């Protein structure tokens, strides 16, 4: 990743980190959702998690919540109001701070129940693992908000990256729909424009 990190570039790195398609299938281990609201509508006091990844694997089923901070000032603002993260963190089994540079977080600032991911060589790596939390039961309005964000993220994901290519039924296929690559719908960057007929 070149240039200054933005929230969008960090969200793209999270999309990459939380993509794990099982070999020989189009089944992804993860469900991804960007900008998840704490409830329905834009009521006063509504909070937003930057990214939530739901682990569908039966032995590790979990909800990972993420706060993305691209500058030191962003992080200091977050530290001044811990209730902002708590509005959604209470429903998560893991909570992460995601930063492009480890220097954004000074020693002793990271809450004990947060994990830390740092961008290194274009990939997000866990600098401190997020401990497993005792998540509260999820209310219906948050469940619907999470489903809405996941659907919206799935629809928009193709705007930010091509679907992965997988090996399925002895051919290379689109990781989202299984059609032969390049898939015009989910891998538009790989589809070469055809010259106009004379």
PDB file of C-alpha atoms in Angstrom:
ATOM      1  CA  UNK A   1       0.000   0.000   0.000  1.00  0.00           C
ATOM      2  CA  UNK A   2       1.559   3.295  -1.046  1.00  0.00           C
ATOM      3  CA  UNK A   3       0.865   6.798   0.224  1.00  0.00           C
ATOM      4  CA  UNK A   4      -0.825   7.897   3.414  1.00  0.00           C
ATOM      5  CA  UNK A   5      -3.253   5.451   4.980  1.00  0.00           C
ATOM      6  CA  UNK A   6      -6.930   6.394   4.922  1.00  0.00           C
ATOM      7  CA  UNK A   7      -9.915   4.804   6.592  1.00  0.00           C
ATOM      8  CA  UNK A   8     -10.818   3.325   3.186  1.00  0.00           C
ATOM      9  CA  UNK A   9      -7.384   1.784   2.658  1.00  0.00           C
ATOM     10  CA  UNK A  10      -7.509   0.304   6.175  1.00  0.00           C
ATOM     11  CA  UNK A  11     -11.000  -1.112   5.564  1.00  0.00           C
ATOM     12  CA  UNK A  12      -9.696  -2.676   2.343  1.00  0.00           C
ATOM     13  CA  UNK A  13      -6.885  -4.280   4.360  1.00  0.00           C
ATOM     14  CA  UNK A  14      -9.510  -5.653   6.782  1.00  0.00           C
ATOM     15  CA  UNK A  15     -11.525  -7.063   3.860  1.00  0.00           C
ATOM     16  CA  UNK A  16      -8.374  -8.885   2.737  1.00  0.00           C
ATOM     17  CA  UNK A  17      -7.523 -10.162   6.221  1.00  0.00           C
ATOM     18  CA  UNK A  18     -11.010 -11.542   6.752  1.00  0.00           C
ATOM     19  CA  UNK A  19     -11.347 -13.492   3.504  1.00  0.00           C
ATOM     20  CA  UNK A  20     -10.772 -17.229   3.787  1.00  0.00           C
ATOM     21  CA  UNK A  21     -12.532 -19.364   1.183  1.00  0.00           C
ATOM     22  CA  UNK A  22     -12.528 -23.082   1.915  1.00  0.00           C
ATOM     23  CA  UNK A  23     -10.626 -25.072  -0.715  1.00  0.00           C
ATOM     24  CA  UNK A  24     -12.835 -26.535  -3.435  1.00  0.00           C
ATOM     25  CA  UNK A  25     -15.861 -24.398  -2.467  1.00  0.00           C
ATOM     26  CA  UNK A  26     -17.147 -20.834  -2.604  1.00  0.00           C
ATOM     27  CA  UNK A  27     -17.808 -20.911   1.162  1.00  0.00           C
ATOM     28  CA  UNK A  28     -16.063 -18.080   2.986  1.00  0.00           C
ATOM     29  CA  UNK A  29     -15.253 -18.520   6.659  1.00  0.00           C
ATOM     30  CA  UNK A  30     -16.010 -14.843   7.320  1.00  0.00           C
ATOM     31  CA  UNK A  31     -18.977 -12.503   6.983  1.00  0.00           C
ATOM     32  CA  UNK A  32     -17.780  -8.880   6.737  1.00  0.00           C
ATOM     33  CA  UNK A  33     -19.605  -5.653   7.605  1.00  0.00           C
ATOM     34  CA  UNK A  34     -18.370  -2.069   7.409  1.00  0.00           C
ATOM     35  CA  UNK A  35     -19.821   0.850   9.401  1.00  0.00           C
ATOM     36  CA  UNK A  36     -22.115  -1.150  11.669  1.00  0.00           C
ATOM     37  CA  UNK A  37     -24.567   0.970  13.659  1.00  0.00           C
ATOM     38  CA  UNK A  38     -25.435   0.210  17.259  1.00  0.00           C
ATOM     39  CA  UNK A  39     -29.126   0.078  16.323  1.00  0.00           C
ATOM     40  CA  UNK A  40     -31.620   0.956  13.635  1.00  0.00           C
ATOM     41  CA  UNK A  41     -31.896   4.436  12.188  1.00  0.00           C
ATOM     42  CA  UNK A  42     -29.872   7.538  12.889  1.00  0.00           C
ATOM     43  CA  UNK A  43     -31.188   8.312  16.335  1.00  0.00           C
ATOM     44  CA  UNK A  44     -29.344  10.529  18.781  1.00  0.00           C
ATOM     45  CA  UNK A  45     -26.500   8.707  20.452  1.00  0.00           C
ATOM     46  CA  UNK A  46     -26.242   5.969  17.808  1.00  0.00           C
ATOM     47  CA  UNK A  47     -22.686   4.614  17.583  1.00  0.00           C
ATOM     48  CA  UNK A  48     -20.852   2.977  14.691  1.00  0.00           C
ATOM     49  CA  UNK A  49     -18.194   0.251  14.623  1.00  0.00           C
ATOM     50  CA  UNK A  50     -15.885   0.673  11.656  1.00  0.00           C
ATOM     51  CA  UNK A  51     -15.770  -3.041  10.840  1.00  0.00           C
ATOM     52  CA  UNK A  52     -17.227  -6.285  12.184  1.00  0.00           C
ATOM     53  CA  UNK A  53     -16.106  -9.737  11.038  1.00  0.00           C
ATOM     54  CA  UNK A  54     -18.210 -12.749  11.956  1.00  0.00           C
ATOM     55  CA  UNK A  55     -16.295 -16.040  12.138  1.00  0.00           C
ATOM     56  CA  UNK A  56     -18.578 -18.816  10.859  1.00  0.00           C
ATOM     57  CA  UNK A  57     -16.186 -21.669  11.717  1.00  0.00           C
ATOM     58  CA  UNK A  58     -17.976 -24.002  14.128  1.00  0.00           C
ATOM     59  CA  UNK A  59     -15.060 -24.328  16.554  1.00  0.00           C
ATOM     60  CA  UNK A  60     -14.169 -20.628  16.719  1.00  0.00           C
ATOM     61  CA  UNK A  61     -17.505 -18.899  16.110  1.00  0.00           C
ATOM     62  CA  UNK A  62     -17.050 -15.268  17.130  1.00  0.00           C
ATOM     63  CA  UNK A  63     -17.742 -11.610  16.368  1.00  0.00           C
ATOM     64  CA  UNK A  64     -14.645  -9.432  15.937  1.00  0.00           C
ATOM     65  CA  UNK A  65     -15.282  -5.685  16.207  1.00  0.00           C
ATOM     66  CA  UNK A  66     -12.769  -3.129  14.911  1.00  0.00           C
ATOM     67  CA  UNK A  67     -12.059   0.554  15.436  1.00  0.00           C
ATOM     68  CA  UNK A  68      -9.907   2.016  12.656  1.00  0.00           C
ATOM     69  CA  UNK A  69      -7.709   4.978  13.577  1.00  0.00           C
ATOM     70  CA  UNK A  70      -5.372   6.481  10.968  1.00  0.00           C
ATOM     71  CA  UNK A  71      -3.779   9.199  13.108  1.00  0.00           C
ATOM     72  CA  UNK A  72      -2.662   9.871  16.645  1.00  0.00           C
ATOM     73  CA  UNK A  73      -5.339  12.571  17.043  1.00  0.00           C
ATOM     74  CA  UNK A  74      -8.067  10.074  15.982  1.00  0.00           C
ATOM     75  CA  UNK A  75      -6.862   7.676  18.667  1.00  0.00           C
ATOM     76  CA  UNK A  76      -6.708  10.351  21.375  1.00  0.00           C
ATOM     77  CA  UNK A  77     -10.283  11.369  20.559  1.00  0.00           C
ATOM     78  CA  UNK A  78     -11.342   7.724  20.974  1.00  0.00           C
ATOM     79  CA  UNK A  79      -9.596   7.493  24.348  1.00  0.00           C
ATOM     80  CA  UNK A  80     -11.527  10.532  25.644  1.00  0.00           C
ATOM     81  CA  UNK A  81     -14.892   8.796  25.111  1.00  0.00           C
ATOM     82  CA  UNK A  82     -14.741   5.054  25.905  1.00  0.00           C
ATOM     83  CA  UNK A  83     -18.556   4.839  25.811  1.00  0.00           C
ATOM     84  CA  UNK A  84     -18.400   5.203  22.016  1.00  0.00           C
ATOM     85  CA  UNK A  85     -16.742   1.806  21.554  1.00  0.00           C
ATOM     86  CA  UNK A  86     -18.652   0.168  24.431  1.00  0.00           C
ATOM     87  CA  UNK A  87     -21.992   0.672  22.643  1.00  0.00           C
ATOM     88  CA  UNK A  88     -21.034  -2.120  20.205  1.00  0.00           C
ATOM     89  CA  UNK A  89     -18.062  -3.769  21.912  1.00  0.00           C
ATOM     90  CA  UNK A  90     -20.394  -5.239  24.532  1.00  0.00           C
ATOM     91  CA  UNK A  91     -21.852  -7.555  21.837  1.00  0.00           C
ATOM     92  CA  UNK A  92     -18.464  -8.649  20.444  1.00  0.00           C
ATOM     93  CA  UNK A  93     -16.326 -11.613  21.455  1.00  0.00           C
ATOM     94  CA  UNK A  94     -13.152  -9.731  20.391  1.00  0.00           C
ATOM     95  CA  UNK A  95     -12.404  -6.017  20.013  1.00  0.00           C
ATOM     96  CA  UNK A  96      -9.519  -4.596  17.971  1.00  0.00           C
ATOM     97  CA  UNK A  97      -7.844  -1.283  17.349  1.00  0.00           C
ATOM     98  CA  UNK A  98      -6.588  -1.151  13.760  1.00  0.00           C
ATOM     99  CA  UNK A  99      -3.829   1.350  12.873  1.00  0.00           C
ATOM    100  CA  UNK A 100      -1.425   1.900   9.968  1.00  0.00           C
ATOM    101  CA  UNK A 101       1.481   2.653  12.334  1.00  0.00           C
ATOM    102  CA  UNK A 102       2.176   1.266  15.822  1.00  0.00           C
ATOM    103  CA  UNK A 103       3.428   4.714  16.941  1.00  0.00           C
ATOM    104  CA  UNK A 104      -0.185   5.954  16.944  1.00  0.00           C
ATOM    105  CA  UNK A 105      -0.669   4.060  20.231  1.00  0.00           C
ATOM    106  CA  UNK A 106       1.768   4.857  23.010  1.00  0.00           C
ATOM    107  CA  UNK A 107       2.727   2.237  25.634  1.00  0.00           C
ATOM    108  CA  UNK A 108       0.055   1.828  28.306  1.00  0.00           C
ATOM    109  CA  UNK A 109      -2.746   3.457  26.271  1.00  0.00           C
ATOM    110  CA  UNK A 110      -4.391   0.366  24.797  1.00  0.00           C
ATOM    111  CA  UNK A 111      -7.176  -0.934  27.072  1.00  0.00           C
ATOM    112  CA  UNK A 112      -6.422  -4.422  28.411  1.00  0.00           C
ATOM    113  CA  UNK A 113      -9.448  -5.956  26.684  1.00  0.00           C
ATOM    114  CA  UNK A 114      -8.540  -4.612  23.198  1.00  0.00           C
ATOM    115  CA  UNK A 115      -6.333  -6.243  20.602  1.00  0.00           C
ATOM    116  CA  UNK A 116      -4.060  -4.258  18.282  1.00  0.00           C
ATOM    117  CA  UNK A 117      -3.596  -4.753  14.536  1.00  0.00           C
ATOM    118  CA  UNK A 118      -0.902  -2.851  12.672  1.00  0.00           C
ATOM    119  CA  UNK A 119      -0.320  -2.538   8.930  1.00  0.00           C
ATOM    120  CA  UNK A 120       3.016  -4.039   7.906  1.00  0.00           C
ATOM    121  CA  UNK A 121       4.150  -4.783   4.349  1.00  0.00           C
ATOM    122  CA  UNK A 122       0.628  -4.106   3.069  1.00  0.00           C
ATOM    123  CA  UNK A 123      -1.041  -6.592   5.438  1.00  0.00           C
ATOM    124  CA  UNK A 124      -2.639  -6.265   8.844  1.00  0.00           C
ATOM    125  CA  UNK A 125      -0.856  -8.201  11.568  1.00  0.00           C
ATOM    126  CA  UNK A 126      -1.861  -8.697  15.190  1.00  0.00           C
ATOM    127  CA  UNK A 127       0.626  -6.909  17.433  1.00  0.00           C
ATOM    128  CA  UNK A 128      -1.471  -7.795  20.501  1.00  0.00           C
ATOM    129  CA  UNK A 129      -4.123 -10.509  20.327  1.00  0.00           C
ATOM    130  CA  UNK A 130      -7.629  -9.479  21.304  1.00  0.00           C
ATOM    131  CA  UNK A 131      -8.738 -11.490  24.338  1.00  0.00           C
ATOM    132  CA  UNK A 132     -12.051 -13.321  24.246  1.00  0.00           C
ATOM    133  CA  UNK A 133     -14.750 -11.178  25.843  1.00  0.00           C
ATOM    134  CA  UNK A 134     -17.969 -12.136  27.611  1.00  0.00           C
ATOM    135  CA  UNK A 135     -20.368 -10.808  24.988  1.00  0.00           C
ATOM    136  CA  UNK A 136     -23.861  -9.722  25.949  1.00  0.00           C
ATOM    137  CA  UNK A 137     -26.814 -11.257  24.085  1.00  0.00           C
ATOM    138  CA  UNK A 138     -27.442  -9.307  20.897  1.00  0.00           C
ATOM    139  CA  UNK A 139     -30.758  -7.427  20.737  1.00  0.00           C
ATOM    140  CA  UNK A 140     -32.905  -7.641  17.626  1.00  0.00           C
ATOM    141  CA  UNK A 141     -32.289  -4.062  16.497  1.00  0.00           C
ATOM    142  CA  UNK A 142     -28.505  -4.594  16.537  1.00  0.00           C
ATOM    143  CA  UNK A 143     -28.885  -7.945  14.739  1.00  0.00           C
ATOM    144  CA  UNK A 144     -30.802  -6.227  11.949  1.00  0.00           C
ATOM    145  CA  UNK A 145     -28.297  -3.342  11.829  1.00  0.00           C
ATOM    146  CA  UNK A 146     -25.440  -5.862  11.529  1.00  0.00           C
ATOM    147  CA  UNK A 147     -27.243  -7.790   8.765  1.00  0.00           C
ATOM    148  CA  UNK A 148     -27.935  -4.531   6.913  1.00  0.00           C
ATOM    149  CA  UNK A 149     -24.273  -3.499   7.104  1.00  0.00           C
ATOM    150  CA  UNK A 150     -23.119  -6.956   5.928  1.00  0.00           C
ATOM    151  CA  UNK A 151     -25.452  -6.859   2.925  1.00  0.00           C
ATOM    152  CA  UNK A 152     -24.351  -3.325   2.035  1.00  0.00           C
ATOM    153  CA  UNK A 153     -20.678  -4.287   2.404  1.00  0.00           C
ATOM    154  CA  UNK A 154     -21.144  -7.311   0.138  1.00  0.00           C
ATOM    155  CA  UNK A 155     -22.776  -5.179  -2.535  1.00  0.00           C
ATOM    156  CA  UNK A 156     -20.049  -2.528  -2.375  1.00  0.00           C
ATOM    157  CA  UNK A 157     -17.060  -4.820  -1.974  1.00  0.00           C
ATOM    158  CA  UNK A 158     -16.607  -5.144  -5.734  1.00  0.00           C
ATOM    159  CA  UNK A 159     -16.047  -1.368  -5.855  1.00  0.00           C
ATOM    160  CA  UNK A 160     -12.911  -1.803  -3.757  1.00  0.00           C
ATOM    161  CA  UNK A 161     -11.459  -5.142  -4.835  1.00  0.00           C
ATOM    162  CA  UNK A 162     -11.977  -8.121  -7.114  1.00  0.00           C
ATOM    163  CA  UNK A 163     -13.294 -11.352  -5.683  1.00  0.00           C
ATOM    164  CA  UNK A 164     -10.554 -13.923  -5.097  1.00  0.00           C
ATOM    165  CA  UNK A 165      -9.870 -16.584  -7.697  1.00  0.00           C
ATOM    166  CA  UNK A 166     -10.312 -20.143  -6.459  1.00  0.00           C
ATOM    167  CA  UNK A 167      -9.835 -23.644  -7.874  1.00  0.00           C
ATOM    168  CA  UNK A 168     -13.286 -25.219  -8.202  1.00  0.00           C
ATOM    169  CA  UNK A 169     -14.271 -28.306 -10.201  1.00  0.00           C
ATOM    170  CA  UNK A 170     -10.887 -28.441 -11.952  1.00  0.00           C
ATOM    171  CA  UNK A 171     -11.022 -24.858 -13.187  1.00  0.00           C
ATOM    172  CA  UNK A 172     -10.239 -21.392 -11.900  1.00  0.00           C
ATOM    173  CA  UNK A 173     -13.399 -19.671 -10.758  1.00  0.00           C
ATOM    174  CA  UNK A 174     -14.717 -16.557  -9.072  1.00  0.00           C
ATOM    175  CA  UNK A 175     -14.645 -16.989  -5.293  1.00  0.00           C
ATOM    176  CA  UNK A 176     -18.087 -15.405  -4.899  1.00  0.00           C
ATOM    177  CA  UNK A 177     -20.230 -17.032  -7.568  1.00  0.00           C
ATOM    178  CA  UNK A 178     -18.172 -19.917  -8.979  1.00  0.00           C
ATOM    179  CA  UNK A 179     -18.277 -18.804 -12.626  1.00  0.00           C
ATOM    180  CA  UNK A 180     -15.093 -19.193 -14.706  1.00  0.00           C
ATOM    181  CA  UNK A 181     -12.606 -16.328 -14.317  1.00  0.00           C
ATOM    182  CA  UNK A 182     -12.570 -13.535 -15.019  1.00  0.00           C
ATOM    183  CA  UNK A 183     -16.069 -12.952 -13.657  1.00  0.00           C
ATOM    184  CA  UNK A 184     -17.590  -9.804 -15.148  1.00  0.00           C
ATOM    185  CA  UNK A 185     -19.646  -9.136 -12.015  1.00  0.00           C
ATOM    186  CA  UNK A 186     -17.188  -9.812  -9.187  1.00  0.00           C
ATOM    187  CA  UNK A 187     -13.769  -9.411 -10.878  1.00  0.00           C
ATOM    188  CA  UNK A 188     -14.225  -6.327 -13.082  1.00  0.00           C
ATOM    189  CA  UNK A 189     -10.562  -5.298 -12.856  1.00  0.00           C
ATOM    190  CA  UNK A 190      -9.533  -8.593 -14.451  1.00  0.00           C
ATOM    191  CA  UNK A 191     -11.980  -8.314 -17.339  1.00  0.00           C
ATOM    192  CA  UNK A 192     -10.229  -6.811 -20.356  1.00  0.00           C
ATOM    193  CA  UNK A 193     -12.287  -4.369 -22.424  1.00  0.00           C
ATOM    194  CA  UNK A 194     -13.005  -5.800 -25.851  1.00  0.00           C
ATOM    195  CA  UNK A 195     -12.175  -3.655 -28.915  1.00  0.00           C
ATOM    196  CA  UNK A 196     -15.192  -2.271 -30.730  1.00  0.00           C
ATOM    197  CA  UNK A 197     -16.066  -4.104 -33.943  1.00  0.00           C
ATOM    198  CA  UNK A 198     -15.334  -2.089 -37.125  1.00  0.00           C
TER     199      UNK A 198
END
